Coordinates of C-alpha atoms in Angstrom, one line a residue:
X1 CA 21.5 -13.0 -68.7
X2 CA 21.8 -10.0 -66.1
X3 CA 21.8 -10.7 -62.3
X4 CA 18.6 -9.2 -61.0
X5 CA 19.2 -6.5 -58.7
X6 CA 18.7 -6.8 -54.9
X7 CA 16.8 -4.3 -53.1
X8 CA 18.3 -2.3 -50.4
X9 CA 16.5 -4.3 -47.8
X10 CA 17.4 -7.8 -49.4
X11 CA 20.9 -7.0 -49.3
X12 CA 20.8 -6.0 -46.1
X13 CA 19.5 -9.6 -44.9
X14 CA 22.2 -10.9 -47.2
X15 CA 24.8 -9.1 -45.7
X16 CA 23.7 -9.9 -42.2
X17 CA 23.1 -13.7 -43.0
X18 CA 27.1 -13.8 -44.6
X19 CA 28.6 -11.9 -41.5
X20 CA 27.3 -14.2 -39.1
X21 CA 29.7 -17.0 -38.0
X22 CA 29.0 -20.1 -36.9
X23 CA 32.1 -20.6 -34.6
X24 CA 35.1 -18.3 -33.5
X25 CA 38.8 -18.4 -33.3
X26 CA 40.0 -17.7 -30.1
X27 CA 43.7 -16.9 -31.4
X28 CA 41.9 -14.1 -33.7
X29 CA 41.3 -11.0 -31.5
X30 CA 38.7 -9.3 -34.0
X31 CA 36.5 -12.6 -34.2
X32 CA 37.0 -12.9 -30.0
X33 CA 35.7 -9.5 -29.9
X34 CA 32.5 -10.5 -32.2
X35 CA 32.0 -13.3 -29.6
X36 CA 32.4 -10.8 -26.7
X37 CA 29.0 -8.9 -28.1
X38 CA 27.2 -12.1 -29.1
X39 CA 27.8 -13.2 -25.6
X40 CA 26.5 -9.8 -24.0
X41 CA 23.5 -10.3 -26.3
X42 CA 23.1 -14.0 -25.5
X43 CA 23.6 -13.6 -21.8
X44 CA 21.2 -10.4 -21.5
X45 CA 18.2 -11.7 -23.7
X46 CA 18.3 -15.2 -21.8
X47 CA 19.0 -13.7 -18.1
X48 CA 22.2 -16.2 -17.4
X49 CA 23.5 -13.5 -15.1
X50 CA 23.2 -13.0 -11.3
X51 CA 23.8 -9.6 -9.5
X52 CA 25.9 -9.7 -6.6
X53 CA 26.8 -6.6 -4.6
X54 CA 25.9 -4.6 -7.7
X55 CA 27.9 -6.7 -9.8
X56 CA 27.0 -8.9 -12.6
X57 CA 28.1 -12.7 -12.6
X58 CA 27.6 -15.0 -15.6
X59 CA 26.2 -18.6 -14.5
X60 CA 27.5 -21.5 -15.9
X61 CA 25.4 -21.7 -18.6
X62 CA 27.0 -18.4 -20.1
X63 CA 30.2 -20.0 -19.8
X64 CA 29.3 -22.8 -21.8
X65 CA 27.7 -20.8 -24.5
X66 CA 30.8 -18.8 -24.9
X67 CA 33.1 -22.5 -25.2
X68 CA 30.3 -24.2 -27.8
X69 CA 30.9 -20.9 -29.8
X70 CA 34.5 -21.8 -30.0
X71 CA 34.4 -25.4 -30.1
X72 CA 35.3 -25.9 -26.9
X73 CA 33.4 -28.3 -24.5
X74 CA 33.7 -29.5 -20.8
X75 CA 34.8 -33.0 -19.5
X76 CA 34.3 -34.5 -15.9
X77 CA 37.5 -36.1 -15.3
X78 CA 36.4 -37.2 -11.9
X79 CA 34.3 -36.5 -9.1
X80 CA 36.0 -37.5 -5.4
X81 CA 33.9 -38.3 -1.6
X82 CA 35.8 -36.3 0.4
X83 CA 33.2 -36.4 3.0
X84 CA 33.5 -37.1 6.9
X85 CA 30.9 -38.5 9.6
X86 CA 30.1 -34.6 10.1
X87 CA 30.2 -33.2 6.5
X88 CA 29.4 -34.1 2.9
X89 CA 32.1 -33.0 0.5
X90 CA 33.2 -33.3 -3.0
X91 CA 35.8 -32.2 -5.1
X92 CA 35.3 -32.6 -9.0
X93 CA 37.9 -31.8 -11.8
X94 CA 36.8 -30.7 -15.3
X95 CA 39.2 -30.5 -18.2
X96 CA 38.1 -28.5 -21.6
X97 CA 38.5 -30.4 -24.8
X98 CA 39.3 -28.3 -28.0
X99 CA 37.1 -30.2 -30.8
X100 CA 38.8 -28.6 -33.4
X101 CA 42.1 -29.5 -32.8
X102 CA 41.1 -32.4 -30.6
X103 CA 43.5 -31.0 -27.7
X104 CA 43.1 -30.3 -24.1
X105 CA 43.3 -26.5 -23.6
X106 CA 42.2 -26.2 -19.9
X107 CA 41.0 -27.6 -16.5
X108 CA 39.4 -26.5 -13.5
X109 CA 39.3 -27.9 -9.9
X110 CA 36.2 -27.0 -7.4
X111 CA 34.8 -28.3 -4.0
X112 CA 31.5 -28.0 -2.5
X113 CA 30.5 -28.7 1.2
X114 CA 27.0 -28.5 3.2
X115 CA 29.0 -26.9 5.3
X116 CA 28.8 -23.6 3.2
X117 CA 26.0 -21.2 4.1
X118 CA 22.7 -22.4 2.9
X119 CA 23.6 -25.8 2.3
X120 CA 23.2 -27.4 5.4
X121 CA 20.1 -29.3 4.2
X122 CA 21.6 -30.5 0.7
X123 CA 21.3 -34.2 -0.4
X124 CA 24.6 -35.6 -1.2
X125 CA 23.7 -35.9 -5.1
X126 CA 23.3 -32.1 -4.8
X127 CA 26.7 -31.6 -3.2
X128 CA 28.3 -33.9 -6.0
X129 CA 26.2 -31.9 -8.7
X130 CA 27.4 -28.6 -7.5
X131 CA 31.0 -29.1 -7.1
X132 CA 31.0 -30.5 -10.7
X133 CA 28.7 -27.2 -12.1
X134 CA 31.9 -24.9 -10.2
X135 CA 34.2 -26.8 -11.7
X136 CA 33.1 -26.2 -15.4
X137 CA 32.7 -22.6 -14.6
X138 CA 35.9 -22.7 -12.9
X139 CA 37.6 -24.4 -16.0
X140 CA 36.3 -21.8 -18.5
X141 CA 37.3 -18.9 -16.2
X142 CA 40.6 -19.7 -16.3
X143 CA 41.1 -19.8 -20.4
X144 CA 37.8 -16.9 -21.3
X145 CA 38.0 -14.5 -18.3
X146 CA 38.7 -11.6 -20.9
X147 CA 36.0 -12.7 -22.7
X148 CA 33.4 -12.3 -20.3
X149 CA 34.9 -8.8 -19.0
X150 CA 35.0 -7.7 -22.8
X151 CA 31.0 -8.8 -22.9
X152 CA 30.8 -6.5 -20.0
X153 CA 30.5 -9.0 -16.8
X154 CA 32.6 -9.8 -13.8
X155 CA 35.1 -12.4 -14.6
X156 CA 34.3 -15.0 -12.1
X157 CA 31.6 -17.5 -12.4
X158 CA 28.4 -16.6 -10.2
X159 CA 28.5 -20.1 -8.7
X160 CA 31.6 -19.1 -7.4
X161 CA 30.2 -16.1 -5.2
X162 CA 27.8 -18.5 -3.5
X163 CA 30.7 -19.8 -1.1
X164 CA 30.9 -17.8 1.7
X165 CA 33.4 -20.2 3.4
X166 CA 32.9 -22.9 6.2
X167 CA 32.6 -20.6 8.9
X168 CA 30.6 -21.8 12.0
X169 CA 27.6 -20.2 13.5
X170 CA 27.9 -18.2 15.9
X171 CA 27.0 -19.0 19.5
X172 CA 23.6 -17.9 21.0
X173 CA 23.6 -17.2 24.4
X174 CA 20.7 -19.1 26.3
X175 CA 17.6 -17.7 27.3
X176 CA 17.2 -16.2 30.5
X177 CA 13.9 -17.5 31.6
X178 CA 11.5 -14.9 33.3
X179 CA 10.9 -15.2 37.1
X180 CA 7.7 -17.3 37.9
X181 CA 4.9 -14.2 39.6
X182 CA 4.3 -14.9 42.9
X183 CA 1.1 -15.8 44.5
X184 CA 0.0 -17.0 40.9
X185 CA -3.0 -19.4 41.4
X186 CA -3.2 -22.4 38.8
X187 CA -6.7 -23.3 38.0
X188 CA -5.8 -25.9 35.6
X189 CA -3.0 -28.4 35.0
X190 CA -0.8 -27.6 32.0
X191 CA -1.0 -29.3 29.0
X192 CA 1.8 -31.4 28.5
X193 CA 4.1 -31.1 25.4
X194 CA 4.3 -33.4 22.6
X195 CA 8.0 -34.5 22.1
X196 CA 9.0 -33.6 18.8
X197 CA 9.2 -36.5 16.2
X198 CA 12.4 -37.7 15.2
X199 CA 13.4 -36.9 11.5
X200 CA 13.2 -40.0 9.6
X201 CA 16.9 -41.2 8.5
X202 CA 17.3 -40.8 4.8
X203 CA 17.6 -44.3 2.9
X204 CA 21.2 -44.3 1.7
X205 CA 21.7 -44.5 -2.2
X206 CA 24.6 -45.4 -4.0
X207 CA 26.6 -42.8 -5.3
X208 CA 26.2 -42.4 -9.2
X209 CA 29.0 -43.6 -11.2
X210 CA 29.4 -40.7 -13.9
X211 CA 31.2 -42.0 -17.5
X212 CA 35.0 -42.3 -17.3
X213 CA 36.8 -39.9 -19.2
X214 CA 38.2 -42.4 -21.7
X215 CA 34.5 -42.9 -22.4
X216 CA 33.8 -39.4 -22.7
X217 CA 37.0 -39.0 -24.8
X218 CA 35.6 -42.1 -27.2
X219 CA 32.2 -40.6 -27.5
X220 CA 33.6 -37.0 -28.7
X221 CA 35.9 -39.1 -31.5
X222 CA 33.0 -40.8 -32.9
X223 CA 31.1 -37.5 -32.9
X224 CA 33.4 -35.8 -34.8
X225 CA 33.1 -38.7 -37.9
X226 CA 31.6 -36.7 -41.0
X227 CA 28.5 -39.2 -41.1
X228 CA 27.3 -37.6 -38.0
X229 CA 25.0 -34.6 -38.5
X230 CA 25.4 -31.3 -36.3
X231 CA 22.3 -31.6 -34.4
X232 CA 23.1 -35.5 -33.1
X233 CA 26.4 -33.9 -32.2
X234 CA 25.3 -31.0 -30.0
X235 CA 22.5 -33.0 -28.7
X236 CA 25.3 -35.5 -27.5
X237 CA 27.7 -32.7 -26.1
X238 CA 25.1 -30.9 -23.9
X239 CA 24.3 -34.4 -21.9
X240 CA 27.9 -35.9 -21.9
X241 CA 28.4 -34.8 -17.9
X242 CA 25.0 -36.2 -17.3
X243 CA 26.0 -39.7 -18.5
X244 CA 26.7 -43.0 -16.3
X245 CA 28.9 -45.7 -17.3
X246 CA 26.3 -47.6 -18.4
X247 CA 24.7 -45.1 -20.8
X248 CA 27.6 -43.7 -22.1
X249 CA 28.6 -47.3 -23.2
X250 CA 24.8 -47.4 -25.0
X251 CA 25.9 -44.1 -26.5
X252 CA 29.1 -45.4 -27.7
X253 CA 27.4 -48.6 -28.8
X254 CA 24.8 -46.4 -30.9
X255 CA 27.0 -44.5 -32.4
X256 CA 29.3 -46.9 -33.6
X257 CA 26.2 -48.8 -35.3
X258 CA 24.9 -45.7 -36.8
X259 CA 28.5 -45.0 -38.4
X260 CA 28.7 -48.5 -39.6
X261 CA 25.0 -48.6 -41.4
X262 CA 25.7 -45.0 -42.8
X263 CA 28.9 -46.2 -44.4
X264 CA 27.2 -49.2 -45.8
X265 CA 24.3 -46.8 -47.3
X266 CA 26.9 -44.5 -48.9
X267 CA 28.8 -47.6 -50.3
X268 CA 25.6 -48.9 -51.7
X269 CA 24.9 -45.1 -53.3
X270 CA 28.1 -45.0 -54.9

């Protein structure tokens, strides 16, 4: 039996499907150049860049996409409260974990403060969150900047471009009151000014205890089990940095149970 010849259109579709890579290897220059082209298209299609002074800077989601295509995921190691009575300030550290080789391949530190321009009225959780976001972008920037540059974008995360330093606002000279005209008759008593209401004090909220590094490493180890599906793995990794300690413990228990149940089903089927 001879194989039916494919039409030119079918051959083209088959060739594209065969050439599409599920992931890339950072050690192979030809694959990373292909990744740069894929990355440029993904950033443009999803509007994941910010223009500053005529230059395009990639948002953290674009950096995460580049990392995911290389099998590299971010893990928040810690978030430290450096606040004082006059300032809300957080520092975050993020490490990059290579799922293929099971090793740490990079790290990044970042700080966020409500003394920065445009963040005066940010709540505490937003300051802590931005510190983590910046640290993720910084960690990826340390190892993938050249790929972002090859894709045609500036090799600095867009979130870093928001920072303009803790520069105090310039002192404003007091307004000079105009002299009261002489011989002006007052026919009615001036309406007394209503005192401005004092803003209500924000309720103190306890800081979120995010999942520890050991919990995240255990989750990643369980996700690498062959009985865990690709969809389950991807969904969990996308949300791993949002887990608090309690939810991380529940996720570990759920993964262990799923693996145990599936191993039992596999043994019965065999």
